[in-house]
Tab-separated table of C-alpha atoms in Angstrom:
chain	number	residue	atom	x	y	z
S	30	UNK	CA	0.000	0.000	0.000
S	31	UNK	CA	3.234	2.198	0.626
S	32	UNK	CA	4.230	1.288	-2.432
S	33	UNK	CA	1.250	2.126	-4.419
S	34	UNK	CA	1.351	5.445	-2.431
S	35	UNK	CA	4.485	6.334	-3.777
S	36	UNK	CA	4.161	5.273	-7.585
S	37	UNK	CA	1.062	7.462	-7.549
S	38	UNK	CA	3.009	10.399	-6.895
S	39	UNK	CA	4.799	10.784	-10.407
S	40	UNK	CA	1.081	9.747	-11.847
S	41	UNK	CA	-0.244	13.356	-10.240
S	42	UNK	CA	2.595	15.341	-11.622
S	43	UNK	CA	2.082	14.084	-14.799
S	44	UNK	CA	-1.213	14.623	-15.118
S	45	UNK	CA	-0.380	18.701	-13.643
S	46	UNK	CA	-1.666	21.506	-15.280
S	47	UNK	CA	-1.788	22.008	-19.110
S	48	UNK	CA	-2.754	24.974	-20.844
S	49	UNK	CA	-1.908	25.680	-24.463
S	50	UNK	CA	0.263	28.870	-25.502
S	51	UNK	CA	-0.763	30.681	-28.459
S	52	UNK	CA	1.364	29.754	-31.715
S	53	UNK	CA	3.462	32.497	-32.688
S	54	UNK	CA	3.679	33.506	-37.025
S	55	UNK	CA	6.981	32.019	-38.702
S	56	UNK	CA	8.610	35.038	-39.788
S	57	UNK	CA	12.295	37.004	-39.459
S	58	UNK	CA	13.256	40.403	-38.883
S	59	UNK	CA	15.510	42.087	-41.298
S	60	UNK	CA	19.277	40.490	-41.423
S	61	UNK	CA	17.560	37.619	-39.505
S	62	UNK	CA	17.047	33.594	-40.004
S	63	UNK	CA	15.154	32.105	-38.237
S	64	UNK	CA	14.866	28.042	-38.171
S	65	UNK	CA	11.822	25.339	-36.981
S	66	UNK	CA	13.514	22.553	-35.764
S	67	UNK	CA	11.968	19.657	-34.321
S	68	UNK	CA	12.523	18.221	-30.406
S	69	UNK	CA	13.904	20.963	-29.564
S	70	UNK	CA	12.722	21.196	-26.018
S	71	UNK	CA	15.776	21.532	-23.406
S	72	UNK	CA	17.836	24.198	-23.815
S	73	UNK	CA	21.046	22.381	-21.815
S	74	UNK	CA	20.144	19.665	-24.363
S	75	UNK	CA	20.256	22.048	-27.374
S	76	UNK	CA	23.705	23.609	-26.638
S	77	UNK	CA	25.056	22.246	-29.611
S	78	UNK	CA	22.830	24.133	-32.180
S	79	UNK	CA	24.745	27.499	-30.859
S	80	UNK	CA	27.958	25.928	-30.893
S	81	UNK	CA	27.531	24.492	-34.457
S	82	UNK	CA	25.821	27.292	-36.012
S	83	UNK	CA	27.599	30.429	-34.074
S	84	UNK	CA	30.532	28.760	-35.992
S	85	UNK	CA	29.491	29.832	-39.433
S	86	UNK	CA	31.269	32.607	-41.186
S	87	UNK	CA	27.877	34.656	-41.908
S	88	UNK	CA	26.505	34.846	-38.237
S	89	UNK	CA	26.585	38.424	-36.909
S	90	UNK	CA	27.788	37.446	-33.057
S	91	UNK	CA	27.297	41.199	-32.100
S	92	UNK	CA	23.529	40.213	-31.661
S	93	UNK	CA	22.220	37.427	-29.043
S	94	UNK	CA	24.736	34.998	-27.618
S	95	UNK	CA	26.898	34.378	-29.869
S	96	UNK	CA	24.835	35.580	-33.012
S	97	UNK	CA	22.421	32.241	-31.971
S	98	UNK	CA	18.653	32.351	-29.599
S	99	UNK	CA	17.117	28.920	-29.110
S	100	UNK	CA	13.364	29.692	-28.206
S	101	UNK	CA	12.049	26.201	-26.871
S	102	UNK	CA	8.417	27.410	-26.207
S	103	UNK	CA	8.087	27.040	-29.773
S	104	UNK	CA	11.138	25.232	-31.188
S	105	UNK	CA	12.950	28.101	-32.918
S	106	UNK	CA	15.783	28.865	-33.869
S	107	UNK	CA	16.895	32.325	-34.624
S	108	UNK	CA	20.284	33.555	-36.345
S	109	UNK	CA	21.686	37.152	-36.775
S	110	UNK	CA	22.951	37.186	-40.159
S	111	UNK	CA	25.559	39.669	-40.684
S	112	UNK	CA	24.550	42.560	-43.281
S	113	UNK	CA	25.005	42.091	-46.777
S	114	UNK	CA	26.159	37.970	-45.799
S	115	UNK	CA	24.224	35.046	-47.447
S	116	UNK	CA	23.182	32.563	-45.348
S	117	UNK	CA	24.424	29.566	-46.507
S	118	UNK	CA	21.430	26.995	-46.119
S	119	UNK	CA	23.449	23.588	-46.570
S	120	UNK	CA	26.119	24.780	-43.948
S	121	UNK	CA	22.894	25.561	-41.421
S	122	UNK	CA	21.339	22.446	-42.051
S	123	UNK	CA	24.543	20.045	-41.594
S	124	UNK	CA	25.097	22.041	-38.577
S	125	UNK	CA	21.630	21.988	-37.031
S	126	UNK	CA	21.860	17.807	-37.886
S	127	UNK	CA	25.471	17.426	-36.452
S	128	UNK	CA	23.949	19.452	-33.239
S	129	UNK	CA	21.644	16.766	-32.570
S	130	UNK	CA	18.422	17.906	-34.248
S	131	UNK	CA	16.246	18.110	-37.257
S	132	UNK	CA	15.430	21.202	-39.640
S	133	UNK	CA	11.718	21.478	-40.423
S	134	UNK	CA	12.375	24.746	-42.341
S	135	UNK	CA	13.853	27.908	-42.757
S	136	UNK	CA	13.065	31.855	-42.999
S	137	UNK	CA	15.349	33.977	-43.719
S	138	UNK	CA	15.127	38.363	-43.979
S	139	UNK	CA	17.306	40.504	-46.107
S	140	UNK	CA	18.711	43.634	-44.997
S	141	UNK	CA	15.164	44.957	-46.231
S	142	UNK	CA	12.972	42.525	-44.223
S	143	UNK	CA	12.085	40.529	-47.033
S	144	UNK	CA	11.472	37.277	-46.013
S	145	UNK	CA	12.332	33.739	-48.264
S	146	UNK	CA	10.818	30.276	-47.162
S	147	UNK	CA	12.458	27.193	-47.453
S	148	UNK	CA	11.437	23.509	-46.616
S	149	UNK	CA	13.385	20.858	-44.757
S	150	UNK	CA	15.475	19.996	-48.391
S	151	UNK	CA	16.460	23.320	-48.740
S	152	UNK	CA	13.912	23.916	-51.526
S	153	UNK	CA	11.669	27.411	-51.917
S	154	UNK	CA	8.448	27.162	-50.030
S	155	UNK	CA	5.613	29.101	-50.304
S	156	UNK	CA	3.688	27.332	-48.003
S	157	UNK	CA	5.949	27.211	-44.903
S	158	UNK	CA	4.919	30.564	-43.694
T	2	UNK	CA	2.817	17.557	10.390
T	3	UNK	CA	4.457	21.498	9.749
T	4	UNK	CA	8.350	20.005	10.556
T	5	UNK	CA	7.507	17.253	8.160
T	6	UNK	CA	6.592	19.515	5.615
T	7	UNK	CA	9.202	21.386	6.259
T	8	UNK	CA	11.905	19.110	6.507
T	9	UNK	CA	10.285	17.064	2.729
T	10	UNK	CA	10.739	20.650	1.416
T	11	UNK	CA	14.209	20.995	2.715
T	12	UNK	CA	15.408	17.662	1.301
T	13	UNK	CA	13.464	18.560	-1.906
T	14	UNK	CA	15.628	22.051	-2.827
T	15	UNK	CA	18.783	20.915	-1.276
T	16	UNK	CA	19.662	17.492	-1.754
T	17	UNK	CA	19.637	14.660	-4.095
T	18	UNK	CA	20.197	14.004	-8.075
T	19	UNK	CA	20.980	11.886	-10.823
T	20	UNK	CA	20.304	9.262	-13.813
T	21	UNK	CA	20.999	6.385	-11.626
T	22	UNK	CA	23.398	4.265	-12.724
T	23	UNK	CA	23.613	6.191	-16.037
T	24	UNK	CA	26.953	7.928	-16.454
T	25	UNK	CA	26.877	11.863	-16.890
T	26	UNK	CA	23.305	13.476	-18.298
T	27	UNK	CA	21.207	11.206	-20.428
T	28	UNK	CA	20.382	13.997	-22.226
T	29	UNK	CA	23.327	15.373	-23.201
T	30	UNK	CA	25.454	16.398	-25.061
T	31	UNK	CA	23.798	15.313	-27.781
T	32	UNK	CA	26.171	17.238	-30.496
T	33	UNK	CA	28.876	15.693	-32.621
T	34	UNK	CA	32.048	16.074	-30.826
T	35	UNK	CA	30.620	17.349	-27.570
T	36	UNK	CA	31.728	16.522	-24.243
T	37	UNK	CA	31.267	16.669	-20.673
T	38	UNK	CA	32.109	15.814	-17.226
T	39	UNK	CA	30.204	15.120	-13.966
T	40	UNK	CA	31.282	15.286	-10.385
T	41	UNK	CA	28.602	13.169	-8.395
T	42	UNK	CA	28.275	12.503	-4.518
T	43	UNK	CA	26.554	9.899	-3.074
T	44	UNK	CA	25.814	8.655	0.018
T	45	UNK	CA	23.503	5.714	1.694
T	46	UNK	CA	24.336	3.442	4.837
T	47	UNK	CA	22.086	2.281	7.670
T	48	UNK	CA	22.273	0.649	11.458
T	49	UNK	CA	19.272	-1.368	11.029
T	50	UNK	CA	19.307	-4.686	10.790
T	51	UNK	CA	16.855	-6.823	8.396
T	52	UNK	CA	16.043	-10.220	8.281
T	53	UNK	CA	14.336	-10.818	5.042
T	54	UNK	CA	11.967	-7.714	4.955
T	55	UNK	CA	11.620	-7.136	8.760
T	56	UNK	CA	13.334	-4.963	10.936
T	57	UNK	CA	14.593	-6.975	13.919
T	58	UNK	CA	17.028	-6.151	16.592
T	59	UNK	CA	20.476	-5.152	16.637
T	60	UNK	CA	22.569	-5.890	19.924
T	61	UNK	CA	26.013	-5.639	18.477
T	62	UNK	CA	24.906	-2.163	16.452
T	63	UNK	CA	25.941	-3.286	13.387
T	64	UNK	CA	25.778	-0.593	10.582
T	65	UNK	CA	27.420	0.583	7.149
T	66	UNK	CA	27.657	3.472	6.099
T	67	UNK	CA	29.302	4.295	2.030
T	68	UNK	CA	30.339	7.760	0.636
T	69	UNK	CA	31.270	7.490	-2.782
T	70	UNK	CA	32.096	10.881	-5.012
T	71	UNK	CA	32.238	9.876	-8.856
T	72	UNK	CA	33.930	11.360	-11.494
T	73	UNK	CA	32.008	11.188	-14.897
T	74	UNK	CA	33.034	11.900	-18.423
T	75	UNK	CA	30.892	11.774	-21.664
T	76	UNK	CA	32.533	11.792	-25.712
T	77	UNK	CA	29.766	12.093	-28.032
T	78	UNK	CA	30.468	11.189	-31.834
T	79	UNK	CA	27.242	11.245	-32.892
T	80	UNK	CA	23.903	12.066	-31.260
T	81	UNK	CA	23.478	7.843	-31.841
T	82	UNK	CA	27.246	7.149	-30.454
T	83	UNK	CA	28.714	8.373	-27.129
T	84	UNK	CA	31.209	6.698	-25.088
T	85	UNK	CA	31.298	7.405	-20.931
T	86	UNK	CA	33.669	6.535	-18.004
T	87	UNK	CA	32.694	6.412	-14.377
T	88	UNK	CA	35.322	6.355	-11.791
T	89	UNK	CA	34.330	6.903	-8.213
T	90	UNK	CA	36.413	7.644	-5.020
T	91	UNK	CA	35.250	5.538	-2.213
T	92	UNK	CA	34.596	5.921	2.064
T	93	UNK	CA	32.906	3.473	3.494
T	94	UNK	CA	32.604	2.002	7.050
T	95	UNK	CA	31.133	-0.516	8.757
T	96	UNK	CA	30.437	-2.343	12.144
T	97	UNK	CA	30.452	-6.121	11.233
T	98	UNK	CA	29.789	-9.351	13.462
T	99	UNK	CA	33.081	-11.381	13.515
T	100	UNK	CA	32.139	-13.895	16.204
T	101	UNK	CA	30.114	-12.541	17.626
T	102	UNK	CA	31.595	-9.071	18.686
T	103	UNK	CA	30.607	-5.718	16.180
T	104	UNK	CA	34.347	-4.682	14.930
T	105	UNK	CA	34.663	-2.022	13.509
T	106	UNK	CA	36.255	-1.117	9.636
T	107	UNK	CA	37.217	1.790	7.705
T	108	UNK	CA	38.776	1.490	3.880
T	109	UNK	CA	39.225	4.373	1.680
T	110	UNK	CA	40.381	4.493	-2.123
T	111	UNK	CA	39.571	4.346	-5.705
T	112	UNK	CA	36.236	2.139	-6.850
T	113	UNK	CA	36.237	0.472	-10.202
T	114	UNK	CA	35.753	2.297	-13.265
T	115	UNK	CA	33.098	1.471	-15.216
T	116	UNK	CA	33.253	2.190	-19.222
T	117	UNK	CA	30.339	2.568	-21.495
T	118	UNK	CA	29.290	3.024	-24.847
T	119	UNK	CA	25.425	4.130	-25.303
T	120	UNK	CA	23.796	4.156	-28.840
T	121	UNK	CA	21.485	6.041	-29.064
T	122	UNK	CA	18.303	5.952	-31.480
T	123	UNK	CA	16.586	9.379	-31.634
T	124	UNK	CA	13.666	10.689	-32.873
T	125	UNK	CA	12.130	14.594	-32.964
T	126	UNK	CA	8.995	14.732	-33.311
T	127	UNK	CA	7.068	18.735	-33.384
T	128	UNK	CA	7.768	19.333	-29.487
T	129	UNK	CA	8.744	15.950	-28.493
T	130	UNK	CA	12.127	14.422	-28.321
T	131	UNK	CA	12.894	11.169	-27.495
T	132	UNK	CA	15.506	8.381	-27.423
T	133	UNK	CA	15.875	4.591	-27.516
T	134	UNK	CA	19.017	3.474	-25.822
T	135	UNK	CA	21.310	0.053	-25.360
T	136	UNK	CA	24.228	0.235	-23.119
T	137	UNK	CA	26.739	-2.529	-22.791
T	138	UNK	CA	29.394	-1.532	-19.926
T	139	UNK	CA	32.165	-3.114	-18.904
T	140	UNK	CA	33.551	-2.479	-14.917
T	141	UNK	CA	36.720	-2.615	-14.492
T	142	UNK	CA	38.583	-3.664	-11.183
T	143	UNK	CA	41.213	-0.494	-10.106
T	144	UNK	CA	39.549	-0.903	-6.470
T	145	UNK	CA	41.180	-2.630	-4.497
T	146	UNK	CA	40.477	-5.796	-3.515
T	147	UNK	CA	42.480	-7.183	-0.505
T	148	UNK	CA	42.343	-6.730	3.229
T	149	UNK	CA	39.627	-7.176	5.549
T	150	UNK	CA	37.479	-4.603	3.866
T	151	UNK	CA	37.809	-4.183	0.399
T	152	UNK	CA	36.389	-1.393	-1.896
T	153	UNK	CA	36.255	-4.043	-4.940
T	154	UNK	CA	35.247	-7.515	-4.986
T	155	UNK	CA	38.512	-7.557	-8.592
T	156	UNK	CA	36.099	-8.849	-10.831
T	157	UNK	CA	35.849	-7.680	-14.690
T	158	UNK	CA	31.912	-7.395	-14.520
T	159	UNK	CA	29.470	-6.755	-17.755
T	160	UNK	CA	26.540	-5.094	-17.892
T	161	UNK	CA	23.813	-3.977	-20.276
T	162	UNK	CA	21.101	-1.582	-20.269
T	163	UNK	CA	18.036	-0.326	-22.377
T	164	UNK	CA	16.642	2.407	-21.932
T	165	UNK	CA	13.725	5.007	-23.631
T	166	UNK	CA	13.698	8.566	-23.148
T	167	UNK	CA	11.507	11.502	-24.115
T	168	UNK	CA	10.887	15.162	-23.455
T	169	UNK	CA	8.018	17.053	-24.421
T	170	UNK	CA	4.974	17.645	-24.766
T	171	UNK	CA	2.758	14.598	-24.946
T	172	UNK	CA	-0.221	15.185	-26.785
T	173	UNK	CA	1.933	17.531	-29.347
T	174	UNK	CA	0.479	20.962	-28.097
T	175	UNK	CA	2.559	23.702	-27.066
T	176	UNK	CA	1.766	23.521	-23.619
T	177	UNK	CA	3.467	25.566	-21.418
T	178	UNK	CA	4.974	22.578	-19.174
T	179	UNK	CA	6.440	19.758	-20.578
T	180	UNK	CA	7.020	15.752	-19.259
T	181	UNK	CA	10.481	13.878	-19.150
T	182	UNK	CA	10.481	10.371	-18.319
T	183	UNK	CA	13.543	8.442	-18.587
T	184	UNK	CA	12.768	3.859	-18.053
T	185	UNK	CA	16.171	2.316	-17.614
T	186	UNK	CA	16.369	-1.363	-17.349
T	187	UNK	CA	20.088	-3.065	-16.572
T	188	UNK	CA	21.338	-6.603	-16.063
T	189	UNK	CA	25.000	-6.754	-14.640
T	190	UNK	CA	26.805	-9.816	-14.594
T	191	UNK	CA	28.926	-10.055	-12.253
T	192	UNK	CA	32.695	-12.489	-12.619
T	193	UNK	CA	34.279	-13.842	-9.384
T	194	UNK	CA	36.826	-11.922	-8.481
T	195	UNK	CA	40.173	-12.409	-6.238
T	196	UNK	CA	40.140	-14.091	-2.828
T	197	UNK	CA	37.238	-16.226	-4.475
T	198	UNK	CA	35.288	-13.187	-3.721
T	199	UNK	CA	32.058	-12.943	-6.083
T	200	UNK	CA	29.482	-9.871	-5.493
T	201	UNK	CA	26.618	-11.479	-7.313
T	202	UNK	CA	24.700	-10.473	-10.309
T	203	UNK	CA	22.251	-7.543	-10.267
T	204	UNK	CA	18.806	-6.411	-12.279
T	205	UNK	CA	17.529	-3.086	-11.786
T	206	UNK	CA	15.219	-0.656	-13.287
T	207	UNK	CA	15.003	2.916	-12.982
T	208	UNK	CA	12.280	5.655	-13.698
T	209	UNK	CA	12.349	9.358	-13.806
T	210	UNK	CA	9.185	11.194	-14.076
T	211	UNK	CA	8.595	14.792	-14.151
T	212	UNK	CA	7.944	18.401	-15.334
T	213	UNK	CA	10.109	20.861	-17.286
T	214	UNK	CA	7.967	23.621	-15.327
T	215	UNK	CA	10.125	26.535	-16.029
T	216	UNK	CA	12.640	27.684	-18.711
T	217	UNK	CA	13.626	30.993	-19.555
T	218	UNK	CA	15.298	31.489	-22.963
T	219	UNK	CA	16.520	35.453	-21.922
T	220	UNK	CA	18.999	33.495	-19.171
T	221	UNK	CA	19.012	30.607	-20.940
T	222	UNK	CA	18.104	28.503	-17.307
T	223	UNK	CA	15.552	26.765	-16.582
T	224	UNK	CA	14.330	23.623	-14.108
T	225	UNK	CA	13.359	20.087	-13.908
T	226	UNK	CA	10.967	18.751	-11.536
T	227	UNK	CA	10.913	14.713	-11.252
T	228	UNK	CA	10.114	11.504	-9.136
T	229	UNK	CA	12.820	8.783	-9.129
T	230	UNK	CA	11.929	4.834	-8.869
T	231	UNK	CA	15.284	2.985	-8.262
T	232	UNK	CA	14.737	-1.049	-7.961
T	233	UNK	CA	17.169	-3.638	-7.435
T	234	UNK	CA	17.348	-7.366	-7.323
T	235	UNK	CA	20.754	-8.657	-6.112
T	236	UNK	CA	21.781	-12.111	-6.439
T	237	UNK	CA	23.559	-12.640	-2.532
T	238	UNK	CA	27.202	-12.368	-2.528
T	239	UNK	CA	29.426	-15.767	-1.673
T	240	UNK	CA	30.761	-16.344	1.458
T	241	UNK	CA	34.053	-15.162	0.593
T	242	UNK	CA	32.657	-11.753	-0.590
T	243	UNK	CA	34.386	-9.296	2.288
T	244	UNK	CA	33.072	-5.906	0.158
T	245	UNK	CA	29.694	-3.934	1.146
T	246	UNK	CA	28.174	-6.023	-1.444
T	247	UNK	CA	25.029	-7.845	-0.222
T	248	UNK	CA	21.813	-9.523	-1.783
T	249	UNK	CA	18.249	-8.867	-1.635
T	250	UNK	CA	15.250	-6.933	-3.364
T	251	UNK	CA	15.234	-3.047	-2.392
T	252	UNK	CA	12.533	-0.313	-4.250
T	253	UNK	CA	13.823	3.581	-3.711
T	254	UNK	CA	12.011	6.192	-4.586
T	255	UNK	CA	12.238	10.327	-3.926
T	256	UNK	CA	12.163	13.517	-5.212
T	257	UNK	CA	14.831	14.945	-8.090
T	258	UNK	CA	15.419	18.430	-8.983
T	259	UNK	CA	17.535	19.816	-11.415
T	260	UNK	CA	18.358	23.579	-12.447
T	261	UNK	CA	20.394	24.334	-15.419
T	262	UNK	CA	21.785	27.131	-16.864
T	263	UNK	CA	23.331	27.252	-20.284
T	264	UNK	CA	26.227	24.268	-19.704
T	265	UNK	CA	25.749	23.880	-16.725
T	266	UNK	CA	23.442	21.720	-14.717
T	267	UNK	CA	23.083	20.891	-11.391
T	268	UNK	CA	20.869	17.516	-9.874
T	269	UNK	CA	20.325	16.383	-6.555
T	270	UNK	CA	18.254	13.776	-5.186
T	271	UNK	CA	17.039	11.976	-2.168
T	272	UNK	CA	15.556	8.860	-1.681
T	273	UNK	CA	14.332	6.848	0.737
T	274	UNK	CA	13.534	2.754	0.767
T	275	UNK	CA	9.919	1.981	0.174
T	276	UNK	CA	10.673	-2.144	0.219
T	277	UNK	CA	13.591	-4.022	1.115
T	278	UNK	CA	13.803	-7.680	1.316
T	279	UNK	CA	17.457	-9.078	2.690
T	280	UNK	CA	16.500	-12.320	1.980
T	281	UNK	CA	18.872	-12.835	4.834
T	282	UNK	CA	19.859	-11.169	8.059
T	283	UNK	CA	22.156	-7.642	6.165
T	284	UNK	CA	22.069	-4.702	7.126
T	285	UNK	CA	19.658	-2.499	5.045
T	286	UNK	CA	21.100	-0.497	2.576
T	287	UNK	CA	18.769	2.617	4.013
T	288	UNK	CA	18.069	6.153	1.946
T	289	UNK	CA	20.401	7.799	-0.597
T	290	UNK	CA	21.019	11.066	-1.236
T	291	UNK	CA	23.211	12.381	-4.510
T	292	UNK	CA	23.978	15.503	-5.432
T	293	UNK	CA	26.301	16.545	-9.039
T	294	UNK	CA	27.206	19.135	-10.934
T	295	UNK	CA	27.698	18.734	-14.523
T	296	UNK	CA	29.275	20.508	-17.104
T	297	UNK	CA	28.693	19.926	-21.239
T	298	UNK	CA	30.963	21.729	-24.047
């Protein structure tokens, strides 16, 4: 009965509040990437996405840590792109793989704001808004 | 009933941590060529005497009592490949009956370092990540292994594990809290040793259950809350076994939190026996409490 006691215990905290969060649009501000990524959900466990991807030649580290913010709430990934760079999409993707994870796909904002989807191969998307 | 509560709480933010017999952080690093190290302290020991699963009395107050502070490293090559090393520095005392008088003995010293090499299977889902793990290990004996209280019993042992992890949120929502659970199952086989000294064989199974309540991506910190289920079968130790090794069926169970902060994470842990059967007259292994710090690059 002790026993029972006690494995009911992780039972209540897993069934501990839920509440959904409103989904946020998939867009980038100017000289910006940002990047859906799937299980991306612990930020001590995501460490290697910033130091993969703050390793690439065309991230402005000025901005963020290290040019790199991981937003778990919604799996995001976003990059400051130094001005007049060009994000090079292969690079990003081998790095976001190598860091443990996998690339849904990609936004990324010119020094004007305007904003080019990709998909998960690298491919223009006009649907991934 | 207010000291209780105070003293669960106290235990709760202060002590105890980590992924049971799993070196390092299960969950990372994760990363191609990413590393990390542990430092891990733990601590269980009782005075009371058990004779099968009852409590009975203890005239000669006979007791033991084990420190051990691990040091943990983690090589990942892939997020599917990782190899680990445990190597733990061991205190340990003990009253024991030798004919019938409680002497009592001391031994400090290296443990034996235990080598791993997890693959791991992963798979990301939307907000979900989890693994699928096998574990063979191999201990090694650098404790030693002679005198009238050895740290090692100086067998090569083998062990095994599977394991499933995941992290997220479980009905694929963006809920503001999310679950971990980590199921570890283990078989060690255990070699006889020198002296004809064999510790016995050993099955266990470990759960961790919990919330990721908080994170904060500005600070880049955040907090686990969890419940830990530690059970053990041990196959009883020969008669020449002199080591703190002894036999029986023992469930553990208690609180885990963990805070993190960019690299850097920090679990401690405390729990306390729900069952114990001896199968014998031992003395029962009693609560444990671990605490680590951890550090990924």
């Amino acid at each position: 009965m002790k026993l029972l006691s006690v494995l009911s215990i992780p039972c209540l905290l897993v069934s501990a509040f839920f509440s959904n969060a409103a989904g946020s649009k998939f867009t980038a501000k100017p000289n910006e990437a940002v990047f859906q990524v799937h299980g991306v959900v612990c930020s001590f466990c995501s460490a290697g996405l910033r130091k993969k991807l703050s390793k690439l030649p065309f991230v402005d580290h000025s901005r963020y840590k290290k040019g790199i913010h991981v937003t778990i709430k919604n799996q995001r990934i976003t990059m400051a792109v130094k001005p007049d760079a060009t994000v090079d999409l292969k690079a990003v993707y081998k790095s976001i793989k190598s860091g443990g994870y996998d690339l849904i796909k990609a936004v990324v904002a010119d020094g004007k704001g305007v904003s080019t989807y990709y998909d998960k191969k690298g491919n223009l998307c006009i649907d991934c808004s | 009933m207010y000291r209780l509560f105070l003293i669960v709480v106290w235990f709760f933010l202060t002590l105890s941590f980590s992924y049971a017999h799993q070196p390092v952080m299960d969950m990372a690093p994760r990363w191609e060529d990413g590393y990390g190290f542990q430092f891990r302290h733990e601590y269980y020991g009782s005075n009371n005497l058990m004779d099968s699963d009852s409590r009975i009395s203890n005239p000669l107050g006979l007791e033991r009592f084990v420190n051990k502070t691990w040091l943990e490293g983690v090589y990942t090559f892939s997020r599917s490949n990782r190899i680990t090393f445990k190597l733990p520095y061991v205190q340990q005392r003990r009253i024991k009956n030798i004919a019938g008088v409680g002497v009592k003995q001391e031994t400090n010293g290296i443990g034996d370092l235990v080598l791993a090499a997890p693959f791991k299977f992963y798979k990301n889902l939307r907000a979900n990540t989890r693994n699928f793990g096998i574990t063979p290990s191999v201990r090694i004996p650098t404790g030693r292994s002679g005198g009238d209280f050895p740290i090692s019993d100086g067998s090569w042992d083998f062990g095994l594990s599977i394991s499933y992890s995941s992290e997220g949120y479980p009905f694929g929502k963006d809920n503001h809290i999310k679950i971990y659970q980590l199921y570890d199952l283990f078989y060690w086989q255990n070699t006889e040793g020198k002296h004809d000294m064999h510790d016995g064989n050993e099955l266990g199974l470990d759960i961790n259950i919990g919330l990721h309540p908080y994170h904060n991506d500005q600070i880049n910190a955040g907090m686990f809350i969890m419940w830990d289920i530690t059970a053990r079968y041990n196959r009883t130790p020969n008669s020449a076994t002199l080591t703190t090794a002894s036999g029986g069926k023992r469930v553990q169970t208690g609180p885990v939190l963990v805070l993190y902060k960019d690299n850097i994470m920090f679990r401690s842990e405390y729990k306390f026996l729900a069952y114990e059967n001896t199968r014998n007259v031992s003395v029962s292994r009693g609560h444990k409490l671990n605490i680590g710090i951890g550090f990924t690059f």
